[in-house]
Amino acid sequence: MCAADAPPHTHSVFDEFWEAYPRTRNREATERVFAEALQAGAEPSAIIAGAKGYAAENADNGRQYIAFSDNWLRNRRWLDYAPQEGKPKADAAAFWASAVTAGKFIPQSAIQPHLAREIIARRLATPAQLKAVGVEV
């Protein structure tokens, strides 16, 4: 596919994807795969929302564990972040906070630092409650 074949007006939405995605490489190749996804019927907003979700999910991970932008698009990974029809999205923070406040057993690796920060920010549990079950805050 050459640049002339790219859908019109992909630059501004591609720029938004490029800014949101946590590990970019080879802008030209990534933009080409992005344009191919749009031509195949993908919604730009779904791709961008997926990129933002992926970035948030991997905020505490090392770069070596994050997929490169072109590979992520090629593998249609934004679909992993699409809302499920008729199925509410799981709320990990609420789930683990209810276990913490109920004094239930929490596996040591269950609550990662970013999740602990979210639990505290949403006031689902206090730092003291998290520390009491062995979560580093």
Tab-separated table of N, CA, C and O in Angstrom:
chain	number	residue	atom	x	y	z
A	1	MET	N	0.845	-1.164	0.000
A	1	MET	CA	0.000	0.000	0.000
A	1	MET	C	0.895	1.233	0.000
A	1	MET	O	1.848	1.314	0.751
A	2	CYS	N	0.605	2.183	-0.844
A	2	CYS	CA	1.390	3.414	-0.855
A	2	CYS	C	0.596	4.524	-0.189
A	2	CYS	O	-0.581	4.373	0.103
A	3	ALA	N	1.235	5.649	0.044
A	3	ALA	CA	0.586	6.758	0.740
A	3	ALA	C	-0.657	7.227	-0.001
A	3	ALA	O	-1.626	7.662	0.613
A	4	ALA	N	-0.661	7.130	-1.322
A	4	ALA	CA	-1.826	7.559	-2.106
A	4	ALA	C	-3.030	6.673	-1.827
A	4	ALA	O	-4.175	7.098	-1.990
A	5	ASP	N	-2.791	5.439	-1.387
A	5	ASP	CA	-3.888	4.518	-1.099
A	5	ASP	C	-4.453	4.685	0.307
A	5	ASP	O	-5.465	4.089	0.643
A	6	ALA	N	-3.777	5.459	1.137
A	6	ALA	CA	-4.219	5.633	2.519
A	6	ALA	C	-5.555	6.360	2.545
A	6	ALA	O	-5.812	7.231	1.722
A	7	PRO	N	-6.421	6.000	3.499
A	7	PRO	CA	-7.693	6.704	3.599
A	7	PRO	C	-7.460	8.185	3.865
A	7	PRO	O	-6.495	8.545	4.540
A	8	PRO	N	-8.313	9.056	3.340
A	8	PRO	CA	-8.131	10.490	3.583
A	8	PRO	C	-8.283	10.809	5.068
A	8	PRO	O	-9.011	10.135	5.777
A	9	HIS	N	-7.572	11.819	5.489
A	9	HIS	CA	-7.676	12.349	6.857
A	9	HIS	C	-7.207	11.375	7.934
A	9	HIS	O	-7.699	11.392	9.026
A	10	THR	N	-6.268	10.497	7.621
A	10	THR	CA	-5.766	9.590	8.660
A	10	THR	C	-4.689	10.246	9.508
A	10	THR	O	-4.412	9.773	10.595
A	11	HIS	N	-4.111	11.337	9.036
A	11	HIS	CA	-2.982	11.916	9.765
A	11	HIS	C	-3.346	12.386	11.168
A	11	HIS	O	-2.635	12.067	12.113
A	12	SER	N	-4.450	13.085	11.337
A	12	SER	CA	-4.766	13.591	12.674
A	12	SER	C	-5.133	12.454	13.620
A	12	SER	O	-4.718	12.452	14.778
A	13	VAL	N	-5.870	11.454	13.143
A	13	VAL	CA	-6.202	10.342	14.031
A	13	VAL	C	-4.976	9.466	14.271
A	13	VAL	O	-4.799	8.941	15.362
A	14	PHE	N	-4.132	9.329	13.269
A	14	PHE	CA	-2.903	8.568	13.479
A	14	PHE	C	-2.022	9.278	14.491
A	14	PHE	O	-1.438	8.630	15.367
A	15	ASP	N	-1.917	10.589	14.410
A	15	ASP	CA	-1.118	11.352	15.376
A	15	ASP	C	-1.626	11.112	16.799
A	15	ASP	O	-0.838	10.990	17.734
A	16	GLU	N	-2.937	11.027	16.936
A	16	GLU	CA	-3.514	10.780	18.256
A	16	GLU	C	-3.126	9.377	18.751
A	16	GLU	O	-2.778	9.198	19.921
A	17	PHE	N	-3.166	8.401	17.857
A	17	PHE	CA	-2.713	7.051	18.213
A	17	PHE	C	-1.237	7.075	18.607
A	17	PHE	O	-0.846	6.524	19.633
A	18	TRP	N	-0.431	7.722	17.785
A	18	TRP	CA	1.023	7.770	18.001
A	18	TRP	C	1.351	8.364	19.366
A	18	TRP	O	2.252	7.902	20.059
A	19	GLU	N	0.614	9.379	19.760
A	19	GLU	CA	0.833	10.026	21.059
A	19	GLU	C	0.387	9.126	22.217
A	19	GLU	O	0.983	9.150	23.288
A	20	ALA	N	-0.661	8.337	22.003
A	20	ALA	CA	-1.229	7.509	23.075
A	20	ALA	C	-0.461	6.217	23.289
A	20	ALA	O	-0.433	5.691	24.402
A	21	TYR	N	0.169	5.705	22.235
A	21	TYR	CA	0.769	4.379	22.318
A	21	TYR	C	2.090	4.415	23.090
A	21	TYR	O	2.924	5.288	22.863
A	22	PRO	N	2.324	3.451	23.997
A	22	PRO	CA	3.486	3.533	24.885
A	22	PRO	C	4.848	3.136	24.307
A	22	PRO	O	5.870	3.467	24.898
A	23	ARG	N	4.890	2.446	23.162
A	23	ARG	CA	6.197	2.038	22.622
A	23	ARG	C	6.140	2.068	21.096
A	23	ARG	O	5.898	1.066	20.445
A	24	THR	N	6.419	3.221	20.553
A	24	THR	CA	6.342	3.399	19.104
A	24	THR	C	7.678	3.082	18.444
A	24	THR	O	8.732	3.184	19.061
A	25	ARG	N	7.563	2.688	17.177
A	25	ARG	CA	8.758	2.526	16.346
A	25	ARG	C	8.308	2.611	14.894
A	25	ARG	O	7.162	2.318	14.563
A	26	ASN	N	9.216	3.019	14.052
A	26	ASN	CA	9.013	3.096	12.617
A	26	ASN	C	7.660	3.713	12.265
A	26	ASN	O	6.713	3.020	11.883
A	27	ARG	N	7.613	5.019	12.366
A	27	ARG	CA	6.361	5.746	12.160
A	27	ARG	C	5.719	5.428	10.811
A	27	ARG	O	4.516	5.246	10.718
A	28	GLU	N	6.521	5.358	9.766
A	28	GLU	CA	5.972	5.103	8.430
A	28	GLU	C	5.292	3.733	8.356
A	28	GLU	O	4.163	3.615	7.871
A	29	ALA	N	5.949	2.698	8.850
A	29	ALA	CA	5.366	1.353	8.829
A	29	ALA	C	4.131	1.286	9.723
A	29	ALA	O	3.119	0.680	9.355
A	30	THR	N	4.200	1.921	10.880
A	30	THR	CA	3.064	1.920	11.793
A	30	THR	C	1.880	2.640	11.172
A	30	THR	O	0.741	2.168	11.254
A	31	GLU	N	2.137	3.758	10.504
A	31	GLU	CA	1.036	4.489	9.872
A	31	GLU	C	0.427	3.672	8.734
A	31	GLU	O	-0.782	3.684	8.528
A	32	ARG	N	1.241	2.939	8.037
A	32	ARG	CA	0.738	2.097	6.946
A	32	ARG	C	-0.192	1.008	7.504
A	32	ARG	O	-1.286	0.772	6.989
A	33	VAL	N	0.214	0.359	8.593
A	33	VAL	CA	-0.616	-0.683	9.204
A	33	VAL	C	-1.890	-0.069	9.786
A	33	VAL	O	-2.971	-0.653	9.693
A	34	PHE	N	-1.776	1.119	10.358
A	34	PHE	CA	-2.935	1.842	10.887
A	34	PHE	C	-3.939	2.106	9.757
A	34	PHE	O	-5.138	1.844	9.902
A	35	ALA	N	-3.452	2.603	8.621
A	35	ALA	CA	-4.324	2.878	7.469
A	35	ALA	C	-4.969	1.592	6.950
A	35	ALA	O	-6.154	1.591	6.586
A	36	GLU	N	-4.231	0.504	6.937
A	36	GLU	CA	-4.784	-0.783	6.500
A	36	GLU	C	-5.907	-1.226	7.429
A	36	GLU	O	-6.927	-1.753	6.979
A	37	ALA	N	-5.734	-1.012	8.720
A	37	ALA	CA	-6.771	-1.378	9.686
A	37	ALA	C	-8.035	-0.558	9.442
A	37	ALA	O	-9.153	-1.093	9.485
A	38	LEU	N	-7.856	0.737	9.164
A	38	LEU	CA	-9.017	1.583	8.875
A	38	LEU	C	-9.719	1.134	7.598
A	38	LEU	O	-10.951	1.076	7.543
A	39	GLN	N	-8.944	0.797	6.588
A	39	GLN	CA	-9.537	0.330	5.331
A	39	GLN	C	-10.279	-0.987	5.523
A	39	GLN	O	-11.238	-1.256	4.813
A	40	ALA	N	-9.849	-1.787	6.475
A	40	ALA	CA	-10.513	-3.061	6.759
A	40	ALA	C	-11.750	-2.873	7.635
A	40	ALA	O	-12.436	-3.838	7.942
A	41	GLY	N	-12.028	-1.628	8.021
A	41	GLY	CA	-13.249	-1.339	8.766
A	41	GLY	C	-13.081	-1.018	10.233
A	41	GLY	O	-14.065	-0.805	10.936
A	42	ALA	N	-11.859	-0.983	10.730
A	42	ALA	CA	-11.641	-0.640	12.140
A	42	ALA	C	-11.987	0.826	12.371
A	42	ALA	O	-11.757	1.677	11.510
A	43	GLU	N	-12.534	1.105	13.525
A	43	GLU	CA	-12.857	2.482	13.902
A	43	GLU	C	-11.630	3.129	14.534
A	43	GLU	O	-11.044	2.550	15.460
A	44	PRO	N	-11.240	4.311	14.063
A	44	PRO	CA	-10.067	4.970	14.657
A	44	PRO	C	-10.215	5.172	16.158
A	44	PRO	O	-9.267	4.998	16.909
A	45	SER	N	-11.424	5.508	16.602
A	45	SER	CA	-11.634	5.739	18.033
A	45	SER	C	-11.405	4.458	18.840
A	45	SER	O	-10.905	4.505	19.964
A	46	ALA	N	-11.749	3.297	18.273
A	46	ALA	CA	-11.530	2.026	18.964
A	46	ALA	C	-10.036	1.723	19.066
A	46	ALA	O	-9.561	1.231	20.095
A	47	ILE	N	-9.296	2.015	18.006
A	47	ILE	CA	-7.847	1.779	18.023
A	47	ILE	C	-7.187	2.685	19.053
A	47	ILE	O	-6.356	2.240	19.850
A	48	ILE	N	-7.569	3.946	19.060
A	48	ILE	CA	-6.979	4.910	19.997
A	48	ILE	C	-7.354	4.558	21.430
A	48	ILE	O	-6.504	4.576	22.327
A	49	ALA	N	-8.612	4.188	21.662
A	49	ALA	CA	-9.031	3.784	23.012
A	49	ALA	C	-8.267	2.540	23.450
A	49	ALA	O	-7.845	2.434	24.607
A	50	GLY	N	-8.064	1.608	22.524
A	50	GLY	CA	-7.290	0.413	22.836
A	50	GLY	C	-5.852	0.750	23.191
A	50	GLY	O	-5.280	0.189	24.125
A	51	ALA	N	-5.265	1.678	22.441
A	51	ALA	CA	-3.884	2.099	22.708
A	51	ALA	C	-3.773	2.748	24.088
A	51	ALA	O	-2.824	2.485	24.832
A	52	LYS	N	-4.751	3.550	24.448
A	52	LYS	CA	-4.745	4.193	25.762
A	52	LYS	C	-4.923	3.160	26.868
A	52	LYS	O	-4.258	3.229	27.906
A	53	GLY	N	-5.806	2.194	26.633
A	53	GLY	CA	-6.001	1.125	27.612
A	53	GLY	C	-4.747	0.293	27.786
A	53	GLY	O	-4.362	-0.056	28.904
A	54	TYR	N	-4.091	-0.023	26.671
A	54	TYR	CA	-2.860	-0.800	26.701
A	54	TYR	C	-1.767	-0.020	27.440
A	54	TYR	O	-1.027	-0.588	28.257
A	55	ALA	N	-1.682	1.276	27.181
A	55	ALA	CA	-0.685	2.112	27.855
A	55	ALA	C	-0.932	2.141	29.365
A	55	ALA	O	0.011	1.996	30.154
A	56	ALA	N	-2.190	2.299	29.762
A	56	ALA	CA	-2.517	2.341	31.185
A	56	ALA	C	-2.204	1.003	31.857
A	56	ALA	O	-1.650	0.956	32.955
A	57	GLU	N	-2.554	-0.074	31.175
A	57	GLU	CA	-2.331	-1.411	31.720
A	57	GLU	C	-0.841	-1.713	31.892
A	57	GLU	O	-0.448	-2.465	32.778
A	58	ASN	N	-0.016	-1.118	31.064
A	58	ASN	CA	1.422	-1.397	31.084
A	58	ASN	C	2.258	-0.266	31.669
A	58	ASN	O	3.477	-0.257	31.495
A	59	ALA	N	1.623	0.653	32.359
A	59	ALA	CA	2.333	1.820	32.890
A	59	ALA	C	3.501	1.444	33.795
A	59	ALA	O	4.518	2.127	33.813
A	60	ASP	N	3.397	0.347	34.519
A	60	ASP	CA	4.449	-0.049	35.453
A	60	ASP	C	5.353	-1.149	34.905
A	60	ASP	O	6.214	-1.649	35.614
A	61	ASN	N	5.142	-1.530	33.655
A	61	ASN	CA	5.962	-2.583	33.049
A	61	ASN	C	7.186	-1.993	32.371
A	61	ASN	O	7.164	-0.866	31.887
A	62	GLY	N	8.236	-2.787	32.301
A	62	GLY	CA	9.427	-2.372	31.576
A	62	GLY	C	9.131	-2.318	30.083
A	62	GLY	O	8.291	-3.068	29.578
A	63	ARG	N	9.830	-1.438	29.367
A	63	ARG	CA	9.591	-1.283	27.931
A	63	ARG	C	9.758	-2.591	27.164
A	63	ARG	O	9.088	-2.814	26.177
A	64	GLN	N	10.637	-3.459	27.637
A	64	GLN	CA	10.878	-4.703	26.927
A	64	GLN	C	9.645	-5.612	26.917
A	64	GLN	O	9.565	-6.532	26.120
A	65	TYR	N	8.671	-5.351	27.776
A	65	TYR	CA	7.457	-6.167	27.836
A	65	TYR	C	6.301	-5.561	27.041
A	65	TYR	O	5.209	-6.113	27.015
A	66	ILE	N	6.529	-4.424	26.418
A	66	ILE	CA	5.471	-3.721	25.684
A	66	ILE	C	5.678	-3.936	24.189
A	66	ILE	O	6.777	-3.754	23.676
A	67	ALA	N	4.611	-4.312	23.509
A	67	ALA	CA	4.683	-4.566	22.064
A	67	ALA	C	4.984	-3.279	21.311
A	67	ALA	O	4.520	-2.198	21.687
A	68	PHE	N	5.759	-3.398	20.235
A	68	PHE	CA	5.987	-2.246	19.363
A	68	PHE	C	4.679	-1.887	18.663
A	68	PHE	O	3.834	-2.748	18.400
A	69	SER	N	4.538	-0.614	18.349
A	69	SER	CA	3.291	-0.092	17.776
A	69	SER	C	2.866	-0.811	16.497
A	69	SER	O	1.687	-1.146	16.335
A	70	ASP	N	3.794	-1.070	15.590
A	70	ASP	CA	3.415	-1.723	14.337
A	70	ASP	C	2.945	-3.155	14.569
A	70	ASP	O	1.950	-3.601	13.983
A	71	ASN	N	3.615	-3.879	15.457
A	71	ASN	CA	3.192	-5.247	15.766
A	71	ASN	C	1.837	-5.266	16.470
A	71	ASN	O	0.996	-6.116	16.200
A	72	TRP	N	1.624	-4.335	17.380
A	72	TRP	CA	0.366	-4.249	18.114
A	72	TRP	C	-0.794	-4.040	17.143
A	72	TRP	O	-1.828	-4.698	17.255
A	73	LEU	N	-0.604	-3.155	16.183
A	73	LEU	CA	-1.637	-2.916	15.171
A	73	LEU	C	-1.812	-4.126	14.258
A	73	LEU	O	-2.942	-4.537	13.960
A	74	ARG	N	-0.718	-4.678	13.811
A	74	ARG	CA	-0.767	-5.827	12.903
A	74	ARG	C	-1.546	-6.988	13.532
A	74	ARG	O	-2.272	-7.702	12.845
A	75	ASN	N	-1.415	-7.152	14.842
A	75	ASN	CA	-2.091	-8.231	15.554
A	75	ASN	C	-3.480	-7.842	16.061
A	75	ASN	O	-4.080	-8.598	16.824
A	76	ARG	N	-3.954	-6.672	15.660
A	76	ARG	CA	-5.300	-6.184	15.996
A	76	ARG	C	-5.553	-6.209	17.510
A	76	ARG	O	-6.624	-6.568	17.986
A	77	ARG	N	-4.559	-5.800	18.271
A	77	ARG	CA	-4.633	-5.879	19.724
A	77	ARG	C	-5.626	-4.899	20.336
A	77	ARG	O	-6.018	-5.069	21.492
A	78	TRP	N	-6.058	-3.884	19.585
A	78	TRP	CA	-7.050	-2.951	20.123
A	78	TRP	C	-8.350	-3.695	20.436
A	78	TRP	O	-9.122	-3.260	21.283
A	79	LEU	N	-8.575	-4.825	19.767
A	79	LEU	CA	-9.791	-5.598	20.017
A	79	LEU	C	-9.811	-6.171	21.433
A	79	LEU	O	-10.887	-6.453	21.976
A	80	ASP	N	-8.634	-6.316	22.038
A	80	ASP	CA	-8.561	-6.795	23.422
A	80	ASP	C	-9.167	-5.787	24.395
A	80	ASP	O	-9.466	-6.137	25.544
A	81	TYR	N	-9.316	-4.553	23.964
A	81	TYR	CA	-9.803	-3.483	24.833
A	81	TYR	C	-11.191	-2.998	24.444
A	81	TYR	O	-11.688	-2.023	24.996
A	82	ALA	N	-11.832	-3.696	23.509
A	82	ALA	CA	-13.181	-3.324	23.080
A	82	ALA	C	-14.168	-3.737	24.159
A	82	ALA	O	-14.064	-4.824	24.727
A	83	PRO	N	-15.158	-2.885	24.434
A	83	PRO	CA	-16.169	-3.273	25.423
A	83	PRO	C	-16.953	-4.485	24.926
A	83	PRO	O	-17.248	-4.602	23.739
A	84	GLN	N	-17.236	-5.393	25.821
A	84	GLN	CA	-17.999	-6.587	25.473
A	84	GLN	C	-19.485	-6.255	25.498
A	84	GLN	O	-19.975	-5.669	26.458
A	85	GLU	N	-20.184	-6.642	24.459
A	85	GLU	CA	-21.624	-6.402	24.379
A	85	GLU	C	-22.347	-7.154	25.495
A	85	GLU	O	-22.141	-8.346	25.673
A	86	GLY	N	-23.190	-6.436	26.227
A	86	GLY	CA	-24.012	-7.056	27.244
A	86	GLY	C	-23.260	-7.598	28.446
A	86	GLY	O	-23.824	-8.245	29.297
A	87	LYS	N	-21.980	-7.332	28.506
A	87	LYS	CA	-21.157	-7.843	29.598
A	87	LYS	C	-20.421	-6.675	30.235
A	87	LYS	O	-19.627	-6.025	29.572
A	88	PRO	N	-20.710	-6.383	31.495
A	88	PRO	CA	-20.018	-5.248	32.117
A	88	PRO	C	-18.521	-5.527	32.231
A	88	PRO	O	-18.108	-6.669	32.408
A	89	LYS	N	-17.742	-4.472	32.103
A	89	LYS	CA	-16.299	-4.588	32.205
A	89	LYS	C	-15.909	-4.919	33.649
A	89	LYS	O	-16.443	-4.353	34.592
A	90	ALA	N	-15.012	-5.849	33.800
A	90	ALA	CA	-14.557	-6.240	35.136
A	90	ALA	C	-13.885	-5.053	35.808
A	90	ALA	O	-13.134	-4.316	35.186
A	91	ASP	N	-14.147	-4.886	37.070
A	91	ASP	CA	-13.558	-3.798	37.840
A	91	ASP	C	-12.621	-4.410	38.875
A	91	ASP	O	-13.037	-4.759	39.979
A	92	ALA	N	-11.361	-4.564	38.478
A	92	ALA	CA	-10.376	-5.220	39.341
A	92	ALA	C	-10.187	-4.455	40.646
A	92	ALA	O	-10.045	-5.067	41.711
A	93	ALA	N	-10.191	-3.134	40.570
A	93	ALA	CA	-9.985	-2.344	41.779
A	93	ALA	C	-11.098	-2.610	42.796
A	93	ALA	O	-10.831	-2.835	43.983
A	94	ALA	N	-12.338	-2.613	42.351
A	94	ALA	CA	-13.461	-2.862	43.259
A	94	ALA	C	-13.423	-4.291	43.800
A	94	ALA	O	-13.675	-4.529	44.987
A	95	PHE	N	-13.079	-5.245	42.939
A	95	PHE	CA	-13.010	-6.651	43.364
A	95	PHE	C	-11.992	-6.831	44.486
A	95	PHE	O	-12.305	-7.386	45.541
A	96	TRP	N	-10.756	-6.363	44.248
A	96	TRP	CA	-9.712	-6.568	45.246
A	96	TRP	C	-9.935	-5.715	46.484
A	96	TRP	O	-9.620	-6.136	47.601
A	97	ALA	N	-10.496	-4.522	46.319
A	97	ALA	CA	-10.763	-3.678	47.484
A	97	ALA	C	-11.795	-4.339	48.398
A	97	ALA	O	-11.662	-4.283	49.629
A	98	SER	N	-12.796	-4.985	47.818
A	98	SER	CA	-13.800	-5.662	48.650
A	98	SER	C	-13.163	-6.816	49.420
A	98	SER	O	-13.504	-7.072	50.576
A	99	ALA	N	-12.203	-7.506	48.802
A	99	ALA	CA	-11.489	-8.584	49.498
A	99	ALA	C	-10.622	-8.014	50.618
A	99	ALA	O	-10.544	-8.593	51.717
A	100	VAL	N	-9.981	-6.885	50.355
A	100	VAL	CA	-9.130	-6.239	51.363
A	100	VAL	C	-9.970	-5.806	52.558
A	100	VAL	O	-9.634	-6.109	53.711
A	101	THR	N	-11.065	-5.116	52.292
A	101	THR	CA	-11.887	-4.600	53.397
A	101	THR	C	-12.609	-5.702	54.155
A	101	THR	O	-12.950	-5.529	55.319
A	102	ALA	N	-12.810	-6.853	53.511
A	102	ALA	CA	-13.445	-7.992	54.184
A	102	ALA	C	-12.422	-8.834	54.938
A	102	ALA	O	-12.780	-9.794	55.621
A	103	GLY	N	-11.142	-8.492	54.803
A	103	GLY	CA	-10.093	-9.215	55.505
A	103	GLY	C	-9.793	-10.585	54.907
A	103	GLY	O	-9.249	-11.451	55.568
A	104	LYS	N	-10.123	-10.766	53.637
A	104	LYS	CA	-9.871	-12.051	52.972
A	104	LYS	C	-8.404	-12.182	52.590
A	104	LYS	O	-7.670	-11.196	52.507
A	105	PHE	N	-8.000	-13.424	52.312
A	105	PHE	CA	-6.643	-13.682	51.866
A	105	PHE	C	-6.426	-13.034	50.499
A	105	PHE	O	-7.249	-13.167	49.597
A	106	ILE	N	-5.301	-12.351	50.346
A	106	ILE	CA	-4.931	-11.715	49.081
A	106	ILE	C	-3.580	-12.290	48.664
A	106	ILE	O	-2.601	-12.132	49.398
A	107	PRO	N	-3.506	-12.956	47.509
A	107	PRO	CA	-2.190	-13.425	47.041
A	107	PRO	C	-1.242	-12.235	46.890
A	107	PRO	O	-1.659	-11.150	46.465
A	108	GLN	N	0.010	-12.427	47.223
A	108	GLN	CA	0.974	-11.337	47.254
A	108	GLN	C	1.064	-10.592	45.927
A	108	GLN	O	1.223	-9.378	45.893
A	109	SER	N	0.952	-11.302	44.810
A	109	SER	CA	1.103	-10.660	43.504
A	109	SER	C	-0.205	-10.139	42.915
A	109	SER	O	-0.226	-9.618	41.807
A	110	ALA	N	-1.303	-10.255	43.643
A	110	ALA	CA	-2.609	-9.893	43.083
A	110	ALA	C	-2.789	-8.393	42.895
A	110	ALA	O	-3.410	-7.957	41.930
A	111	ILE	N	-2.278	-7.612	43.813
A	111	ILE	CA	-2.488	-6.161	43.752
A	111	ILE	C	-1.151	-5.496	43.451
A	111	ILE	O	-0.313	-5.321	44.328
A	112	GLN	N	-0.979	-5.123	42.193
A	112	GLN	CA	0.227	-4.435	41.749
A	112	GLN	C	0.162	-2.974	42.194
A	112	GLN	O	-0.917	-2.458	42.504
A	113	PRO	N	1.297	-2.273	42.220
A	113	PRO	CA	1.317	-0.881	42.698
A	113	PRO	C	0.309	0.042	41.993
A	113	PRO	O	-0.354	0.843	42.648
A	114	HIS	N	0.157	-0.088	40.657
A	114	HIS	CA	-0.787	0.796	39.967
A	114	HIS	C	-2.220	0.522	40.417
A	114	HIS	O	-3.028	1.442	40.533
A	115	LEU	N	-2.544	-0.743	40.715
A	115	LEU	CA	-3.887	-1.086	41.183
A	115	LEU	C	-4.092	-0.585	42.609
A	115	LEU	O	-5.168	-0.079	42.945
A	116	ALA	N	-3.071	-0.695	43.441
A	116	ALA	CA	-3.166	-0.177	44.807
A	116	ALA	C	-3.409	1.330	44.795
A	116	ALA	O	-4.250	1.840	45.549
A	117	ARG	N	-2.708	2.043	43.892
A	117	ARG	CA	-2.915	3.496	43.786
A	117	ARG	C	-4.345	3.812	43.352
A	117	ARG	O	-4.964	4.757	43.841
A	118	GLU	N	-4.872	3.019	42.426
A	118	GLU	CA	-6.253	3.242	41.980
A	118	GLU	C	-7.241	2.980	43.110
A	118	GLU	O	-8.198	3.742	43.296
A	119	ILE	N	-7.029	1.918	43.868
A	119	ILE	CA	-7.913	1.596	44.995
A	119	ILE	C	-7.932	2.751	45.991
A	119	ILE	O	-8.993	3.166	46.459
A	120	ILE	N	-6.755	3.289	46.282
A	120	ILE	CA	-6.670	4.415	47.224
A	120	ILE	C	-7.314	5.659	46.626
A	120	ILE	O	-8.091	6.344	47.295
A	121	ALA	N	-7.015	5.955	45.366
A	121	ALA	CA	-7.563	7.154	44.714
A	121	ALA	C	-9.090	7.114	44.662
A	121	ALA	O	-9.748	8.145	44.821
A	122	ARG	N	-9.645	5.936	44.449
A	122	ARG	CA	-11.104	5.802	44.385
A	122	ARG	C	-11.726	5.627	45.765
A	122	ARG	O	-12.936	5.487	45.894
A	123	ARG	N	-10.887	5.631	46.789
A	123	ARG	CA	-11.312	5.501	48.182
A	123	ARG	C	-12.093	4.209	48.442
A	123	ARG	O	-13.068	4.184	49.185
A	124	LEU	N	-11.624	3.148	47.800
A	124	LEU	CA	-12.233	1.838	47.995
A	124	LEU	C	-11.635	1.134	49.211
A	124	LEU	O	-12.263	0.263	49.806
A	125	ALA	N	-10.424	1.510	49.562
A	125	ALA	CA	-9.744	1.001	50.757
A	125	ALA	C	-8.679	2.025	51.134
A	125	ALA	O	-8.257	2.828	50.301
A	126	THR	N	-8.274	1.975	52.374
A	126	THR	CA	-7.256	2.916	52.847
A	126	THR	C	-5.862	2.309	52.693
A	126	THR	O	-5.727	1.084	52.603
A	127	PRO	N	-4.840	3.160	52.709
A	127	PRO	CA	-3.475	2.626	52.678
A	127	PRO	C	-3.211	1.660	53.847
A	127	PRO	O	-2.553	0.644	53.680
A	128	ALA	N	-3.775	1.967	54.998
A	128	ALA	CA	-3.576	1.100	56.167
A	128	ALA	C	-4.209	-0.274	55.942
A	128	ALA	O	-3.618	-1.299	56.317
A	129	GLN	N	-5.376	-0.313	55.330
A	129	GLN	CA	-6.029	-1.594	55.049
A	129	GLN	C	-5.192	-2.411	54.052
A	129	GLN	O	-5.072	-3.631	54.206
A	130	LEU	N	-4.650	-1.735	53.053
A	130	LEU	CA	-3.827	-2.441	52.066
A	130	LEU	C	-2.561	-2.985	52.717
A	130	LEU	O	-2.166	-4.132	52.482
A	131	LYS	N	-1.917	-2.162	53.537
A	131	LYS	CA	-0.707	-2.604	54.216
A	131	LYS	C	-0.997	-3.789	55.136
A	131	LYS	O	-0.174	-4.693	55.283
A	132	ALA	N	-2.181	-3.789	55.748
A	132	ALA	CA	-2.540	-4.869	56.675
A	132	ALA	C	-2.615	-6.236	55.991
A	132	ALA	O	-2.412	-7.262	56.632
A	133	VAL	N	-2.872	-6.242	54.693
A	133	VAL	CA	-2.917	-7.525	53.965
A	133	VAL	C	-1.647	-7.768	53.165
A	133	VAL	O	-1.584	-8.653	52.335
A	134	GLY	N	-0.619	-6.936	53.403
A	134	GLY	CA	0.682	-7.165	52.799
A	134	GLY	C	0.928	-6.465	51.468
A	134	GLY	O	1.879	-6.791	50.772
A	135	VAL	N	0.091	-5.491	51.132
A	135	VAL	CA	0.282	-4.760	49.867
A	135	VAL	C	1.145	-3.540	50.133
A	135	VAL	O	0.850	-2.739	51.029
A	136	GLU	N	2.226	-3.403	49.367
A	136	GLU	CA	3.093	-2.228	49.485
A	136	GLU	C	2.402	-1.028	48.865
A	136	GLU	O	1.911	-1.106	47.739
A	137	VAL	N	2.351	0.042	49.596
A	137	VAL	CA	1.689	1.263	49.095
A	137	VAL	C	2.712	2.354	48.906
A	137	VAL	O	3.618	2.510	49.622
